[in-house]
PDB file of C-alpha atoms in Angstrom:
ATOM      1  CA  UNK A  14      78.250 -26.751  35.793  1.00  0.00           C
ATOM      2  CA  UNK A  15      79.886 -27.228  32.390  1.00  0.00           C
ATOM      3  CA  UNK A  16      78.332 -26.767  28.956  1.00  0.00           C
ATOM      4  CA  UNK A  17      80.047 -28.059  25.802  1.00  0.00           C
ATOM      5  CA  UNK A  18      79.106 -26.406  22.506  1.00  0.00           C
ATOM      6  CA  UNK A  19      80.336 -28.436  19.534  1.00  0.00           C
ATOM      7  CA  UNK A  20      79.016 -26.356  16.619  1.00  0.00           C
ATOM      8  CA  UNK A  21      78.546 -22.690  15.756  1.00  0.00           C
ATOM      9  CA  UNK A  22      76.407 -20.625  18.141  1.00  0.00           C
ATOM     10  CA  UNK A  23      75.676 -16.901  18.090  1.00  0.00           C
ATOM     11  CA  UNK A  24      78.275 -15.050  20.207  1.00  0.00           C
ATOM     12  CA  UNK A  25      75.878 -13.099  22.484  1.00  0.00           C
ATOM     13  CA  UNK A  26      74.117 -16.329  23.471  1.00  0.00           C
ATOM     14  CA  UNK A  27      77.460 -17.986  24.235  1.00  0.00           C
ATOM     15  CA  UNK A  28      78.418 -14.992  26.380  1.00  0.00           C
ATOM     16  CA  UNK A  29      75.106 -15.196  28.239  1.00  0.00           C
ATOM     17  CA  UNK A  30      75.806 -18.839  29.080  1.00  0.00           C
ATOM     18  CA  UNK A  31      79.357 -18.000  30.165  1.00  0.00           C
ATOM     19  CA  UNK A  32      77.955 -15.549  32.693  1.00  0.00           C
ATOM     20  CA  UNK A  33      76.413 -18.493  34.563  1.00  0.00           C
ATOM     21  CA  UNK A  34      78.282 -21.631  33.549  1.00  0.00           C
ATOM     22  CA  UNK A  35      81.693 -23.025  32.669  1.00  0.00           C
ATOM     23  CA  UNK A  36      81.393 -23.042  28.871  1.00  0.00           C
ATOM     24  CA  UNK A  37      83.642 -24.905  26.457  1.00  0.00           C
ATOM     25  CA  UNK A  38      82.830 -23.404  23.066  1.00  0.00           C
ATOM     26  CA  UNK A  39      84.684 -25.249  20.300  1.00  0.00           C
ATOM     27  CA  UNK A  40      82.715 -25.348  17.031  1.00  0.00           C
ATOM     28  CA  UNK A  41      85.411 -27.530  15.481  1.00  0.00           C
ATOM     29  CA  UNK A  42      84.622 -30.371  17.896  1.00  0.00           C
ATOM     30  CA  UNK A  43      81.975 -31.554  15.445  1.00  0.00           C
ATOM     31  CA  UNK A  44      84.844 -32.675  13.202  1.00  0.00           C
ATOM     32  CA  UNK A  45      86.893 -34.162  16.058  1.00  0.00           C
ATOM     33  CA  UNK A  46      84.806 -37.063  17.269  1.00  0.00           C
ATOM     34  CA  UNK A  47      87.331 -38.375  19.787  1.00  0.00           C
ATOM     35  CA  UNK A  48      87.826 -34.898  21.177  1.00  0.00           C
ATOM     36  CA  UNK A  49      84.086 -34.476  21.562  1.00  0.00           C
ATOM     37  CA  UNK A  50      83.751 -37.774  23.395  1.00  0.00           C
ATOM     38  CA  UNK A  51      86.555 -36.782  25.748  1.00  0.00           C
ATOM     39  CA  UNK A  52      84.967 -33.369  26.367  1.00  0.00           C
ATOM     40  CA  UNK A  53      81.720 -35.039  27.426  1.00  0.00           C
ATOM     41  CA  UNK A  54      83.274 -36.653  30.498  1.00  0.00           C
ATOM     42  CA  UNK A  55      82.602 -33.542  32.586  1.00  0.00           C
ATOM     43  CA  UNK A  56      79.711 -32.029  30.615  1.00  0.00           C
ATOM     44  CA  UNK A  57      76.370 -31.268  32.237  1.00  0.00           C
ATOM     45  CA  UNK A  58      74.945 -30.017  28.928  1.00  0.00           C
ATOM     46  CA  UNK A  59      75.788 -30.272  25.244  1.00  0.00           C
ATOM     47  CA  UNK A  60      74.672 -27.869  22.512  1.00  0.00           C
ATOM     48  CA  UNK A  61      74.786 -29.055  18.870  1.00  0.00           C
ATOM     49  CA  UNK A  62      73.457 -28.334  15.420  1.00  0.00           C
ATOM     50  CA  UNK A  63      72.723 -31.145  12.992  1.00  0.00           C
ATOM     51  CA  UNK A  64      76.151 -32.729  12.467  1.00  0.00           C
ATOM     52  CA  UNK A  65      77.117 -33.775  15.994  1.00  0.00           C
ATOM     53  CA  UNK A  66      75.784 -37.272  16.604  1.00  0.00           C
ATOM     54  CA  UNK A  67      74.278 -37.632  20.065  1.00  0.00           C
ATOM     55  CA  UNK A  68      74.284 -41.415  19.955  1.00  0.00           C
ATOM     56  CA  UNK A  69      74.930 -44.301  22.323  1.00  0.00           C
ATOM     57  CA  UNK A  70      78.706 -43.791  22.310  1.00  0.00           C
ATOM     58  CA  UNK A  71      78.446 -40.107  23.140  1.00  0.00           C
ATOM     59  CA  UNK A  72      75.873 -40.652  25.861  1.00  0.00           C
ATOM     60  CA  UNK A  73      78.013 -43.386  27.398  1.00  0.00           C
ATOM     61  CA  UNK A  74      80.908 -40.921  27.587  1.00  0.00           C
ATOM     62  CA  UNK A  75      78.754 -38.297  29.368  1.00  0.00           C
ATOM     63  CA  UNK A  76      77.797 -39.558  32.847  1.00  0.00           C
ATOM     64  CA  UNK A  77      76.792 -36.078  34.072  1.00  0.00           C
ATOM     65  CA  UNK A  78      74.758 -35.038  31.031  1.00  0.00           C
ATOM     66  CA  UNK A  79      71.425 -33.415  31.890  1.00  0.00           C
ATOM     67  CA  UNK A  80      70.496 -31.463  28.770  1.00  0.00           C
ATOM     68  CA  UNK A  81      71.082 -31.447  25.003  1.00  0.00           C
ATOM     69  CA  UNK A  82      70.368 -28.209  23.179  1.00  0.00           C
ATOM     70  CA  UNK A  83      69.653 -28.456  19.457  1.00  0.00           C
ATOM     71  CA  UNK A  84      70.345 -25.301  17.418  1.00  0.00           C
ATOM     72  CA  UNK A  85      67.557 -26.131  14.986  1.00  0.00           C
ATOM     73  CA  UNK A  86      64.464 -28.308  14.897  1.00  0.00           C
ATOM     74  CA  UNK A  87      65.408 -31.645  13.319  1.00  0.00           C
ATOM     75  CA  UNK A  88      66.216 -34.264  15.948  1.00  0.00           C
ATOM     76  CA  UNK A  89      67.342 -37.224  13.849  1.00  0.00           C
ATOM     77  CA  UNK A  90      70.951 -36.794  15.048  1.00  0.00           C
ATOM     78  CA  UNK A  91      69.872 -37.239  18.680  1.00  0.00           C
ATOM     79  CA  UNK A  92      68.950 -40.583  20.261  1.00  0.00           C
ATOM     80  CA  UNK A  93      65.721 -39.372  21.845  1.00  0.00           C
ATOM     81  CA  UNK A  94      64.839 -42.729  23.370  1.00  0.00           C
ATOM     82  CA  UNK A  95      68.170 -43.022  25.160  1.00  0.00           C
ATOM     83  CA  UNK A  96      67.969 -39.414  26.352  1.00  0.00           C
ATOM     84  CA  UNK A  97      64.479 -39.987  27.740  1.00  0.00           C
ATOM     85  CA  UNK A  98      65.592 -43.147  29.511  1.00  0.00           C
ATOM     86  CA  UNK A  99      68.270 -41.182  31.338  1.00  0.00           C
ATOM     87  CA  UNK A 100      66.100 -38.152  31.996  1.00  0.00           C
ATOM     88  CA  UNK A 101      68.192 -35.928  29.720  1.00  0.00           C
ATOM     89  CA  UNK A 102      66.209 -32.909  28.525  1.00  0.00           C
ATOM     90  CA  UNK A 103      66.333 -32.257  24.753  1.00  0.00           C
ATOM     91  CA  UNK A 104      65.883 -28.581  23.898  1.00  0.00           C
ATOM     92  CA  UNK A 105      65.194 -27.793  20.210  1.00  0.00           C
ATOM     93  CA  UNK A 106      64.764 -24.280  18.806  1.00  0.00           C
ATOM     94  CA  UNK A 107      61.191 -24.902  17.717  1.00  0.00           C
ATOM     95  CA  UNK A 108      59.948 -22.160  15.399  1.00  0.00           C
ATOM     96  CA  UNK A 109      63.002 -19.925  15.726  1.00  0.00           C
ATOM     97  CA  UNK A 110      64.224 -20.393  12.141  1.00  0.00           C
ATOM     98  CA  UNK A 111      60.834 -20.864  10.464  1.00  0.00           C
ATOM     99  CA  UNK A 112      60.880 -17.441   8.798  1.00  0.00           C
ATOM    100  CA  UNK A 113      64.351 -18.015   7.331  1.00  0.00           C
ATOM    101  CA  UNK A 114      63.400 -21.409   5.875  1.00  0.00           C
ATOM    102  CA  UNK A 115      60.070 -20.178   4.528  1.00  0.00           C
ATOM    103  CA  UNK A 116      61.696 -17.229   2.759  1.00  0.00           C
ATOM    104  CA  UNK A 117      64.310 -19.580   1.271  1.00  0.00           C
ATOM    105  CA  UNK A 118      61.523 -21.769  -0.099  1.00  0.00           C
ATOM    106  CA  UNK A 119      59.663 -18.863  -1.681  1.00  0.00           C
ATOM    107  CA  UNK A 120      62.867 -17.317  -3.038  1.00  0.00           C
ATOM    108  CA  UNK A 121      64.041 -20.498  -4.731  1.00  0.00           C
ATOM    109  CA  UNK A 122      60.514 -21.187  -5.973  1.00  0.00           C
ATOM    110  CA  UNK A 123      60.444 -17.843  -7.790  1.00  0.00           C
ATOM    111  CA  UNK A 124      63.931 -18.375  -9.219  1.00  0.00           C
ATOM    112  CA  UNK A 125      63.043 -21.829 -10.547  1.00  0.00           C
ATOM    113  CA  UNK A 126      59.758 -20.719 -12.072  1.00  0.00           C
ATOM    114  CA  UNK A 127      61.281 -17.682 -13.774  1.00  0.00           C
ATOM    115  CA  UNK A 128      64.467 -19.421 -14.927  1.00  0.00           C
ATOM    116  CA  UNK A 129      66.149 -16.139 -15.825  1.00  0.00           C
ATOM    117  CA  UNK A 130      68.806 -15.520 -13.206  1.00  0.00           C
ATOM    118  CA  UNK A 131      71.726 -17.579 -14.477  1.00  0.00           C
ATOM    119  CA  UNK A 132      72.607 -15.432 -17.462  1.00  0.00           C
ATOM    120  CA  UNK A 133      74.580 -12.629 -15.818  1.00  0.00           C
ATOM    121  CA  UNK A 134      77.915 -13.787 -17.226  1.00  0.00           C
ATOM    122  CA  UNK A 135      76.486 -14.084 -20.738  1.00  0.00           C
ATOM    123  CA  UNK A 136      74.909 -10.625 -20.588  1.00  0.00           C
ATOM    124  CA  UNK A 137      78.120  -9.088 -19.239  1.00  0.00           C
ATOM    125  CA  UNK A 138      79.996 -10.806 -22.070  1.00  0.00           C
ATOM    126  CA  UNK A 139      77.911  -8.982 -24.672  1.00  0.00           C
ATOM    127  CA  UNK A 140      75.381 -11.717 -25.358  1.00  0.00           C
ATOM    128  CA  UNK A 141      71.668 -10.944 -25.289  1.00  0.00           C
ATOM    129  CA  UNK A 142      69.697 -14.180 -24.620  1.00  0.00           C
ATOM    130  CA  UNK A 143      66.391 -12.330 -24.380  1.00  0.00           C
ATOM    131  CA  UNK A 144      64.366 -14.821 -26.402  1.00  0.00           C
ATOM    132  CA  UNK A 145      65.798 -17.825 -24.570  1.00  0.00           C
ATOM    133  CA  UNK A 146      64.897 -16.304 -21.195  1.00  0.00           C
ATOM    134  CA  UNK A 147      61.449 -14.990 -22.038  1.00  0.00           C
ATOM    135  CA  UNK A 148      59.572 -18.198 -21.209  1.00  0.00           C
ATOM    136  CA  UNK A 149      59.594 -17.844 -17.437  1.00  0.00           C
ATOM    137  CA  UNK A 150      56.540 -18.550 -15.317  1.00  0.00           C
ATOM    138  CA  UNK A 151      54.678 -16.488 -12.728  1.00  0.00           C
ATOM    139  CA  UNK A 152      53.811 -17.852  -9.300  1.00  0.00           C
ATOM    140  CA  UNK A 153      50.400 -16.158  -9.270  1.00  0.00           C
ATOM    141  CA  UNK A 154      47.618 -18.620 -10.028  1.00  0.00           C
ATOM    142  CA  UNK A 155      49.834 -21.671  -9.734  1.00  0.00           C
ATOM    143  CA  UNK A 156      49.508 -24.411  -7.114  1.00  0.00           C
ATOM    144  CA  UNK A 157      52.008 -25.092  -4.372  1.00  0.00           C
ATOM    145  CA  UNK A 158      51.944 -28.438  -2.597  1.00  0.00           C
ATOM    146  CA  UNK A 159      53.233 -28.380   0.983  1.00  0.00           C
ATOM    147  CA  UNK A 160      54.163 -31.817   2.332  1.00  0.00           C
ATOM    148  CA  UNK A 161      54.344 -31.589   6.126  1.00  0.00           C
ATOM    149  CA  UNK A 162      52.234 -28.908   7.767  1.00  0.00           C
ATOM    150  CA  UNK A 163      54.123 -27.924  10.902  1.00  0.00           C
ATOM    151  CA  UNK A 164      55.192 -24.391  11.701  1.00  0.00           C
ATOM    152  CA  UNK A 165      57.479 -23.989   8.687  1.00  0.00           C
ATOM    153  CA  UNK A 166      55.031 -25.559   6.248  1.00  0.00           C
ATOM    154  CA  UNK A 167      52.261 -23.256   7.474  1.00  0.00           C
ATOM    155  CA  UNK A 168      54.418 -20.157   7.085  1.00  0.00           C
ATOM    156  CA  UNK A 169      55.429 -21.241   3.569  1.00  0.00           C
ATOM    157  CA  UNK A 170      51.738 -21.622   2.735  1.00  0.00           C
ATOM    158  CA  UNK A 171      50.948 -18.162   4.095  1.00  0.00           C
ATOM    159  CA  UNK A 172      53.715 -16.512   2.073  1.00  0.00           C
ATOM    160  CA  UNK A 173      52.716 -18.398  -1.069  1.00  0.00           C
ATOM    161  CA  UNK A 174      49.095 -17.313  -0.738  1.00  0.00           C
ATOM    162  CA  UNK A 175      50.368 -13.745  -0.483  1.00  0.00           C
ATOM    163  CA  UNK A 176      51.733 -14.224  -4.005  1.00  0.00           C
ATOM    164  CA  UNK A 177      48.329 -15.349  -5.218  1.00  0.00           C
ATOM    165  CA  UNK A 178      49.148 -19.055  -5.281  1.00  0.00           C
ATOM    166  CA  UNK A 179      46.707 -21.831  -4.499  1.00  0.00           C
ATOM    167  CA  UNK A 180      48.073 -24.096  -1.767  1.00  0.00           C
ATOM    168  CA  UNK A 181      47.287 -27.734  -1.113  1.00  0.00           C
ATOM    169  CA  UNK A 182      48.847 -29.688   1.720  1.00  0.00           C
ATOM    170  CA  UNK A 183      49.428 -33.157   3.069  1.00  0.00           C
ATOM    171  CA  UNK A 184      50.387 -34.213   6.576  1.00  0.00           C
ATOM    172  CA  UNK A 185      49.832 -37.800   7.664  1.00  0.00           C
ATOM    173  CA  UNK A 186      49.724 -36.702  11.320  1.00  0.00           C
ATOM    174  CA  UNK A 187      47.213 -33.875  10.853  1.00  0.00           C
ATOM    175  CA  UNK A 188      43.540 -34.784  10.276  1.00  0.00           C
ATOM    176  CA  UNK A 189      41.774 -33.177   7.325  1.00  0.00           C
ATOM    177  CA  UNK A 190      39.390 -31.465   9.751  1.00  0.00           C
ATOM    178  CA  UNK A 191      42.113 -29.823  11.801  1.00  0.00           C
ATOM    179  CA  UNK A 192      41.541 -26.048  12.056  1.00  0.00           C
ATOM    180  CA  UNK A 193      45.102 -25.269  10.902  1.00  0.00           C
ATOM    181  CA  UNK A 194      44.163 -26.057   7.305  1.00  0.00           C
ATOM    182  CA  UNK A 195      41.334 -23.558   7.211  1.00  0.00           C
ATOM    183  CA  UNK A 196      43.242 -20.916   9.170  1.00  0.00           C
ATOM    184  CA  UNK A 197      45.974 -20.947   6.525  1.00  0.00           C
ATOM    185  CA  UNK A 198      43.582 -21.213   3.578  1.00  0.00           C
ATOM    186  CA  UNK A 199      45.038 -24.561   2.560  1.00  0.00           C
ATOM    187  CA  UNK A 200      43.189 -27.588   1.214  1.00  0.00           C
ATOM    188  CA  UNK A 201      44.176 -30.897   2.804  1.00  0.00           C
ATOM    189  CA  UNK A 202      44.495 -33.827   0.417  1.00  0.00           C
ATOM    190  CA  UNK A 203      46.256 -37.144  -0.064  1.00  0.00           C
ATOM    191  CA  UNK A 204      49.894 -37.133  -1.101  1.00  0.00           C
ATOM    192  CA  UNK A 205      49.113 -38.597  -4.517  1.00  0.00           C
ATOM    193  CA  UNK A 206      46.429 -35.972  -5.138  1.00  0.00           C
ATOM    194  CA  UNK A 207      48.862 -33.236  -4.112  1.00  0.00           C
ATOM    195  CA  UNK A 208      51.484 -34.475  -6.557  1.00  0.00           C
ATOM    196  CA  UNK A 209      48.954 -34.578  -9.387  1.00  0.00           C
ATOM    197  CA  UNK A 210      47.865 -30.976  -8.778  1.00  0.00           C
ATOM    198  CA  UNK A 211      50.957 -29.090  -7.648  1.00  0.00           C
ATOM    199  CA  UNK A 212      53.145 -26.988  -9.936  1.00  0.00           C
ATOM    200  CA  UNK A 213      55.673 -26.863  -7.096  1.00  0.00           C
ATOM    201  CA  UNK A 214      56.209 -29.169  -4.126  1.00  0.00           C
ATOM    202  CA  UNK A 215      57.962 -28.181  -0.905  1.00  0.00           C
ATOM    203  CA  UNK A 216      59.001 -30.809   1.655  1.00  0.00           C
ATOM    204  CA  UNK A 217      58.782 -30.121   5.407  1.00  0.00           C
ATOM    205  CA  UNK A 218      59.024 -33.526   7.050  1.00  0.00           C
ATOM    206  CA  UNK A 219      61.133 -35.045   9.819  1.00  0.00           C
ATOM    207  CA  UNK A 220      63.360 -37.948   8.857  1.00  0.00           C
ATOM    208  CA  UNK A 221      61.802 -41.112  10.313  1.00  0.00           C
ATOM    209  CA  UNK A 222      61.574 -44.731   9.174  1.00  0.00           C
ATOM    210  CA  UNK A 223      58.221 -43.785   7.611  1.00  0.00           C
ATOM    211  CA  UNK A 224      59.620 -40.868   5.598  1.00  0.00           C
ATOM    212  CA  UNK A 225      62.936 -42.440   4.549  1.00  0.00           C
ATOM    213  CA  UNK A 226      63.054 -42.237   0.717  1.00  0.00           C
ATOM    214  CA  UNK A 227      59.395 -41.190   0.728  1.00  0.00           C
ATOM    215  CA  UNK A 228      60.116 -39.363  -2.499  1.00  0.00           C
ATOM    216  CA  UNK A 229      61.510 -42.271  -4.480  1.00  0.00           C
ATOM    217  CA  UNK A 230      61.492 -42.717  -8.257  1.00  0.00           C
ATOM    218  CA  UNK A 231      57.835 -43.788  -8.297  1.00  0.00           C
ATOM    219  CA  UNK A 232      56.628 -40.833  -6.258  1.00  0.00           C
ATOM    220  CA  UNK A 233      58.750 -38.345  -8.188  1.00  0.00           C
ATOM    221  CA  UNK A 234      57.240 -39.866 -11.311  1.00  0.00           C
ATOM    222  CA  UNK A 235      53.758 -38.940 -10.059  1.00  0.00           C
ATOM    223  CA  UNK A 236      54.600 -35.236  -9.973  1.00  0.00           C
ATOM    224  CA  UNK A 237      53.152 -33.024 -12.662  1.00  0.00           C
ATOM    225  CA  UNK A 238      55.271 -32.617 -15.769  1.00  0.00           C
ATOM    226  CA  UNK A 239      57.263 -29.413 -15.481  1.00  0.00           C
ATOM    227  CA  UNK A 240      56.851 -29.113 -11.696  1.00  0.00           C
ATOM    228  CA  UNK A 241      59.602 -28.001  -9.338  1.00  0.00           C
ATOM    229  CA  UNK A 242      60.653 -29.681  -6.097  1.00  0.00           C
ATOM    230  CA  UNK A 243      62.158 -27.966  -3.042  1.00  0.00           C
ATOM    231  CA  UNK A 244      63.610 -29.835  -0.058  1.00  0.00           C
ATOM    232  CA  UNK A 245      64.674 -27.987   3.081  1.00  0.00           C
ATOM    233  CA  UNK A 246      63.815 -30.761   5.557  1.00  0.00           C
ATOM    234  CA  UNK A 247      66.141 -33.781   5.469  1.00  0.00           C
ATOM    235  CA  UNK A 248      68.068 -35.313   2.582  1.00  0.00           C
ATOM    236  CA  UNK A 249      67.145 -38.891   3.389  1.00  0.00           C
ATOM    237  CA  UNK A 250      63.538 -38.189   2.457  1.00  0.00           C
ATOM    238  CA  UNK A 251      64.470 -37.812  -1.200  1.00  0.00           C
ATOM    239  CA  UNK A 252      65.999 -40.300  -3.650  1.00  0.00           C
ATOM    240  CA  UNK A 253      68.707 -38.061  -5.140  1.00  0.00           C
ATOM    241  CA  UNK A 254      69.624 -40.284  -8.141  1.00  0.00           C
ATOM    242  CA  UNK A 255      65.929 -40.537  -9.065  1.00  0.00           C
ATOM    243  CA  UNK A 256      65.547 -36.765  -8.855  1.00  0.00           C
ATOM    244  CA  UNK A 257      68.650 -36.217 -10.987  1.00  0.00           C
ATOM    245  CA  UNK A 258      67.241 -38.566 -13.617  1.00  0.00           C
ATOM    246  CA  UNK A 259      63.853 -36.806 -13.638  1.00  0.00           C
ATOM    247  CA  UNK A 260      65.567 -33.440 -14.080  1.00  0.00           C
ATOM    248  CA  UNK A 261      67.912 -34.725 -16.781  1.00  0.00           C
ATOM    249  CA  UNK A 262      65.007 -36.255 -18.695  1.00  0.00           C
ATOM    250  CA  UNK A 263      63.086 -32.981 -18.602  1.00  0.00           C
ATOM    251  CA  UNK A 264      60.170 -34.364 -16.585  1.00  0.00           C
ATOM    252  CA  UNK A 265      60.687 -31.667 -13.925  1.00  0.00           C
ATOM    253  CA  UNK A 266      61.407 -27.988 -14.499  1.00  0.00           C
ATOM    254  CA  UNK A 267      63.820 -27.714 -11.592  1.00  0.00           C
ATOM    255  CA  UNK A 268      64.723 -28.402  -7.985  1.00  0.00           C
ATOM    256  CA  UNK A 269      66.243 -26.624  -5.016  1.00  0.00           C
ATOM    257  CA  UNK A 270      67.954 -28.794  -2.405  1.00  0.00           C
ATOM    258  CA  UNK A 271      69.387 -27.474   0.839  1.00  0.00           C
ATOM    259  CA  UNK A 272      69.765 -30.896   2.467  1.00  0.00           C
ATOM    260  CA  UNK A 273      71.302 -34.140   1.266  1.00  0.00           C
ATOM    261  CA  UNK A 274      71.438 -37.760   2.309  1.00  0.00           C
ATOM    262  CA  UNK A 275      75.187 -37.369   2.900  1.00  0.00           C
ATOM    263  CA  UNK A 276      76.497 -33.999   4.017  1.00  0.00           C
ATOM    264  CA  UNK A 277      78.719 -32.557   2.646  1.00  0.00           C
ATOM    265  CA  UNK A 278      77.364 -33.723  -0.714  1.00  0.00           C
ATOM    266  CA  UNK A 279      79.935 -36.157  -2.178  1.00  0.00           C
ATOM    267  CA  UNK A 280      81.659 -34.995  -5.349  1.00  0.00           C
ATOM    268  CA  UNK A 281      80.894 -36.986  -8.468  1.00  0.00           C
ATOM    269  CA  UNK A 282      77.374 -38.021  -7.472  1.00  0.00           C
ATOM    270  CA  UNK A 283      74.339 -37.812  -9.783  1.00  0.00           C
ATOM    271  CA  UNK A 284      73.413 -34.267  -8.754  1.00  0.00           C
ATOM    272  CA  UNK A 285      76.987 -33.025  -9.092  1.00  0.00           C
ATOM    273  CA  UNK A 286      77.316 -34.572 -12.553  1.00  0.00           C
ATOM    274  CA  UNK A 287      73.986 -33.092 -13.613  1.00  0.00           C
ATOM    275  CA  UNK A 288      75.005 -29.634 -12.439  1.00  0.00           C
ATOM    276  CA  UNK A 289      78.303 -29.914 -14.350  1.00  0.00           C
ATOM    277  CA  UNK A 290      76.394 -30.851 -17.511  1.00  0.00           C
ATOM    278  CA  UNK A 291      74.089 -27.871 -17.047  1.00  0.00           C
ATOM    279  CA  UNK A 292      77.011 -25.472 -16.587  1.00  0.00           C
ATOM    280  CA  UNK A 293      78.859 -26.857 -19.585  1.00  0.00           C
ATOM    281  CA  UNK A 294      75.806 -26.532 -21.831  1.00  0.00           C
ATOM    282  CA  UNK A 295      75.620 -30.240 -22.531  1.00  0.00           C
ATOM    283  CA  UNK A 296      71.823 -30.409 -22.169  1.00  0.00           C
ATOM    284  CA  UNK A 297      69.474 -29.100 -24.836  1.00  0.00           C
ATOM    285  CA  UNK A 298      66.810 -28.131 -22.278  1.00  0.00           C
ATOM    286  CA  UNK A 299      68.676 -27.678 -18.981  1.00  0.00           C
ATOM    287  CA  UNK A 300      66.568 -27.764 -15.822  1.00  0.00           C
ATOM    288  CA  UNK A 301      66.968 -25.327 -12.967  1.00  0.00           C
ATOM    289  CA  UNK A 302      69.070 -26.763 -10.153  1.00  0.00           C
ATOM    290  CA  UNK A 303      69.934 -24.961  -6.918  1.00  0.00           C
ATOM    291  CA  UNK A 304      72.168 -26.714  -4.375  1.00  0.00           C
ATOM    292  CA  UNK A 305      72.959 -25.035  -1.041  1.00  0.00           C
ATOM    293  CA  UNK A 306      74.852 -26.375   2.029  1.00  0.00           C
ATOM    294  CA  UNK A 307      72.076 -26.766   4.618  1.00  0.00           C
ATOM    295  CA  UNK A 308      71.707 -23.029   5.179  1.00  0.00           C
ATOM    296  CA  UNK A 309      67.996 -22.409   4.565  1.00  0.00           C
ATOM    297  CA  UNK A 310      67.452 -21.765   8.264  1.00  0.00           C
ATOM    298  CA  UNK A 311      70.613 -19.693   8.697  1.00  0.00           C
ATOM    299  CA  UNK A 312      70.252 -15.936   8.600  1.00  0.00           C
ATOM    300  CA  UNK A 313      71.624 -13.367  11.039  1.00  0.00           C
ATOM    301  CA  UNK A 314      68.196 -12.981  12.573  1.00  0.00           C
ATOM    302  CA  UNK A 315      67.477 -16.707  12.748  1.00  0.00           C
ATOM    303  CA  UNK A 316      70.892 -17.470  14.244  1.00  0.00           C
ATOM    304  CA  UNK A 317      70.199 -15.008  17.043  1.00  0.00           C
ATOM    305  CA  UNK A 318      66.697 -16.363  17.711  1.00  0.00           C
ATOM    306  CA  UNK A 319      67.806 -19.994  17.626  1.00  0.00           C
ATOM    307  CA  UNK A 320      70.817 -19.408  19.870  1.00  0.00           C
ATOM    308  CA  UNK A 321      68.861 -17.341  22.398  1.00  0.00           C
ATOM    309  CA  UNK A 322      66.072 -19.907  22.594  1.00  0.00           C
ATOM    310  CA  UNK A 323      68.442 -22.826  23.133  1.00  0.00           C
ATOM    311  CA  UNK A 324      70.571 -20.925  25.639  1.00  0.00           C
ATOM    312  CA  UNK A 325      67.446 -20.108  27.644  1.00  0.00           C
ATOM    313  CA  UNK A 326      66.113 -23.669  27.444  1.00  0.00           C
ATOM    314  CA  UNK A 327      69.404 -25.245  28.512  1.00  0.00           C
ATOM    315  CA  UNK A 328      69.699 -22.775  31.390  1.00  0.00           C
ATOM    316  CA  UNK A 329      66.238 -23.750  32.623  1.00  0.00           C
ATOM    317  CA  UNK A 330      67.048 -27.454  32.288  1.00  0.00           C
ATOM    318  CA  UNK A 331      70.215 -27.060  34.369  1.00  0.00           C
ATOM    319  CA  UNK A 332      68.860 -24.710  37.010  1.00  0.00           C
ATOM    320  CA  UNK A 333      65.268 -25.855  37.315  1.00  0.00           C
ATOM    321  CA  UNK A 334      63.972 -22.517  36.102  1.00  0.00           C
ATOM    322  CA  UNK A 335      66.033 -20.370  38.459  1.00  0.00           C
ATOM    323  CA  UNK A 336      67.353 -17.806  35.996  1.00  0.00           C
TER     324      UNK A 336
END
């Protein structure tokens, strides 16, 4: 049986698959669409991250396909309905990168609240902006709003409470009486109430028709003045021009984005222009802005866990559990 791997996978997991299967490991296939479609002609399984599109065209080119492994948890790049109709197993790495994402959220939250970590060049150049950087904020006693209360959202809440933060949460699919809220010490509330109360908001939602542009200009406008926004879920949930405007106008203290509606983030867009203005000192009260290339869930440890979990799941799907 043949497995095609079209994006990066941890080497030991690839080797483990090679011990049992004919493996074609070509991470560059994600950028060679025609090559990927051709490779699928003899594939029994495909392993992807978030950029390979498992759509109607790919499925049509893969008559033998029995399993799709997803090196991550978001499934918006996979046609789940079509896979189910053909009996193709979809194997995500549920929970394997939760720790990495949660630590990213807390790390960027602390950086944005403190606002003091961008002055290294000035200090090394002999400047001493002590007064300008003495207005940072502490996380302790502040309120974090977690939107989406799955495994990652719950771990973020747990870490935040360890810092002495109050945590409120919203999840349209999780009833207010669900035990998960109490177990994590989190108060369930409506989304509007969360935005009114939270000093920081972290998004942990799948991208669906119901969450597309959920955080538009109106909803961003409901956030507390001086709040920060962190998105590690999917870029399409957030209206990027509206966020850039809110940051530029000083309504928000800062934002950290690891995901974008278009990836890679196009040059010259509202966020890129805003960041250039911040770097060039063209704003009197520059906000904090952290942009990273969809790596919140990527650490050495998470890569190993994710790859091992998917390799195991795909093996089971192909062999019926005979490992």
